[in-house]
Amino acid sequence: MPRYLVNLAAASLLPLALVHPAQAQPAECSEAGSTVEMTRCVMAVLKTRDAALKQAMQTIRTEAAAMPGHHFLPLWNDTLTGFFKSSADPQVHYEQFRAARNQACVYMNSLAFQGTGFGIFVTNCEIKLTDVLLEKLAN
């Protein structure tokens, strides 16, 4: 699992561990009236964000392969596999990010509390971290 993802999560999302679920929920879930509704909603939001992330990762791979001169793609692959100990395969990279994201969010939220809202807090954290990565990939 890429260590840099855990560090990114810790640096950018630690305040989320201390926020009440109603304050941390995505705008899409503002109408949820119960814990069950909120859980279903945040899971659906995360699923949508994950689909967008998979697409963004595939787009970057396609753009890297399309770079003129055929020099960028080998350098890009070497950087991902050698330096970051990751993968240039978008599906593998996504799965590694997903595992690191979950581990970081569970850890950060377990520092603050446990309880019925724990899963919602973790999922909200995962949504926020995914949004950060989507923003970075768009730049």
Coordinates of C-alpha atoms in Angstrom, one line a residue:
M1 CA 0.0 0.0 0.0
P2 CA 1.5 3.4 -1.0
R3 CA 2.6 5.2 2.2
Y4 CA 2.2 8.6 0.5
L5 CA -1.6 8.0 0.4
V6 CA -1.8 7.5 4.1
N7 CA 0.3 10.6 4.7
L8 CA -1.9 12.6 2.3
A9 CA -5.0 11.4 4.2
A10 CA -3.6 12.2 7.6
A11 CA -2.4 15.7 6.6
S12 CA -5.6 16.7 4.8
L13 CA -8.3 15.0 6.7
L14 CA -7.5 14.8 10.4
P15 CA -10.0 17.6 11.2
L16 CA -12.7 15.3 9.8
A17 CA -12.2 12.9 12.6
L18 CA -13.5 15.5 15.1
V19 CA -16.6 16.7 13.2
H20 CA -20.1 15.6 13.9
P21 CA -21.6 13.4 11.2
A22 CA -24.3 16.0 10.3
Q23 CA -21.5 18.6 9.7
A24 CA -19.3 16.3 7.7
Q25 CA -22.0 14.8 5.4
P26 CA -21.9 15.5 1.7
A27 CA -24.5 18.0 0.4
E28 CA -26.2 15.1 -1.5
C29 CA -27.1 13.6 1.9
S30 CA -28.5 16.7 3.6
E31 CA -32.1 15.3 3.5
A32 CA -31.3 12.0 5.2
G33 CA -33.5 11.7 8.3
S34 CA -32.0 8.6 10.0
T35 CA -28.8 6.8 10.5
V36 CA -29.9 4.1 8.1
E37 CA -30.8 6.7 5.4
M38 CA -27.5 8.6 6.0
T39 CA -25.5 5.3 5.7
R40 CA -27.2 4.4 2.5
C41 CA -26.7 7.9 1.1
V42 CA -23.0 8.3 1.9
M43 CA -22.4 4.8 0.5
A44 CA -24.1 5.8 -2.8
V45 CA -22.1 9.0 -2.9
L46 CA -18.8 7.1 -2.3
K47 CA -19.8 4.7 -5.1
T48 CA -20.3 7.6 -7.5
R49 CA -17.0 9.2 -6.5
D50 CA -15.2 5.9 -6.9
A51 CA -16.6 5.5 -10.4
A52 CA -15.4 9.1 -11.3
L53 CA -12.0 8.3 -9.8
K54 CA -11.6 5.1 -11.8
Q55 CA -12.4 7.1 -15.0
A56 CA -10.0 9.9 -14.1
M57 CA -7.2 7.3 -13.5
Q58 CA -7.9 5.7 -16.8
T59 CA -7.9 9.0 -18.5
I60 CA -4.5 9.9 -17.1
R61 CA -3.2 6.5 -18.2
T62 CA -4.5 7.2 -21.7
E63 CA -3.1 10.7 -21.8
A64 CA 0.3 9.4 -20.7
A65 CA 0.3 6.8 -23.4
A66 CA -0.6 9.4 -26.0
M67 CA 2.3 11.7 -25.2
P68 CA 4.5 12.3 -28.3
G69 CA 7.9 10.8 -28.5
H70 CA 7.1 7.7 -26.4
H71 CA 9.4 8.9 -23.6
F72 CA 6.9 9.9 -21.1
L73 CA 5.0 6.6 -20.6
P74 CA 8.1 4.6 -19.6
L75 CA 9.2 7.3 -17.2
W76 CA 5.7 7.5 -15.7
N77 CA 5.5 3.7 -15.3
D78 CA 9.0 3.6 -13.7
T79 CA 8.1 6.4 -11.3
L80 CA 4.8 4.7 -10.2
T81 CA 6.3 1.2 -9.9
G82 CA 9.8 2.1 -8.7
F83 CA 9.6 5.2 -6.5
F84 CA 6.0 4.9 -5.3
K85 CA 5.9 1.1 -5.2
S86 CA 2.5 1.3 -6.9
S87 CA 1.3 0.3 -10.3
A88 CA 0.7 2.0 -13.6
D89 CA -2.4 -0.1 -14.1
P90 CA -5.4 2.2 -13.3
Q91 CA -7.4 -0.6 -11.7
V92 CA -4.5 -1.7 -9.4
H93 CA -3.7 1.9 -8.6
Y94 CA -7.4 2.5 -7.7
E95 CA -7.5 -0.6 -5.5
Q96 CA -4.3 0.5 -3.7
F97 CA -5.7 4.0 -3.2
R98 CA -9.0 2.6 -1.9
A99 CA -7.3 0.3 0.7
A100 CA -5.0 3.1 1.9
R101 CA -7.9 5.6 2.0
N102 CA -10.0 3.2 4.1
Q103 CA -7.1 2.5 6.5
A104 CA -6.4 6.1 7.0
C105 CA -10.0 7.1 7.5
V106 CA -10.7 4.2 10.0
Y107 CA -7.5 5.2 11.9
M108 CA -8.3 8.9 12.0
N109 CA -11.9 8.4 13.1
S110 CA -11.0 5.7 15.7
L111 CA -8.9 8.3 17.5
A112 CA -12.0 10.4 18.2
F113 CA -14.8 8.0 19.0
Q114 CA -16.7 4.7 18.3
G115 CA -20.4 4.4 18.0
T116 CA -23.4 4.2 15.6
G117 CA -22.1 7.0 13.5
F118 CA -18.6 5.5 13.0
G119 CA -19.3 4.0 9.6
I120 CA -20.8 7.3 8.4
F121 CA -17.7 9.2 9.6
V122 CA -15.4 6.8 7.9
T123 CA -17.4 6.9 4.6
N124 CA -17.5 10.7 4.8
C125 CA -13.7 10.8 5.3
E126 CA -13.3 8.5 2.2
I127 CA -15.5 10.8 0.2
K128 CA -13.5 13.8 1.2
L129 CA -10.2 12.1 0.4
T130 CA -11.5 10.9 -3.0
D131 CA -12.6 14.4 -3.7
V132 CA -9.1 15.7 -2.9
L133 CA -7.5 13.2 -5.3
L134 CA -10.1 13.9 -8.0
E135 CA -9.3 17.6 -7.7
K136 CA -5.5 16.9 -8.0
L137 CA -6.0 14.6 -11.0
A138 CA -8.0 17.3 -12.7
N139 CA -5.2 19.8 -12.4

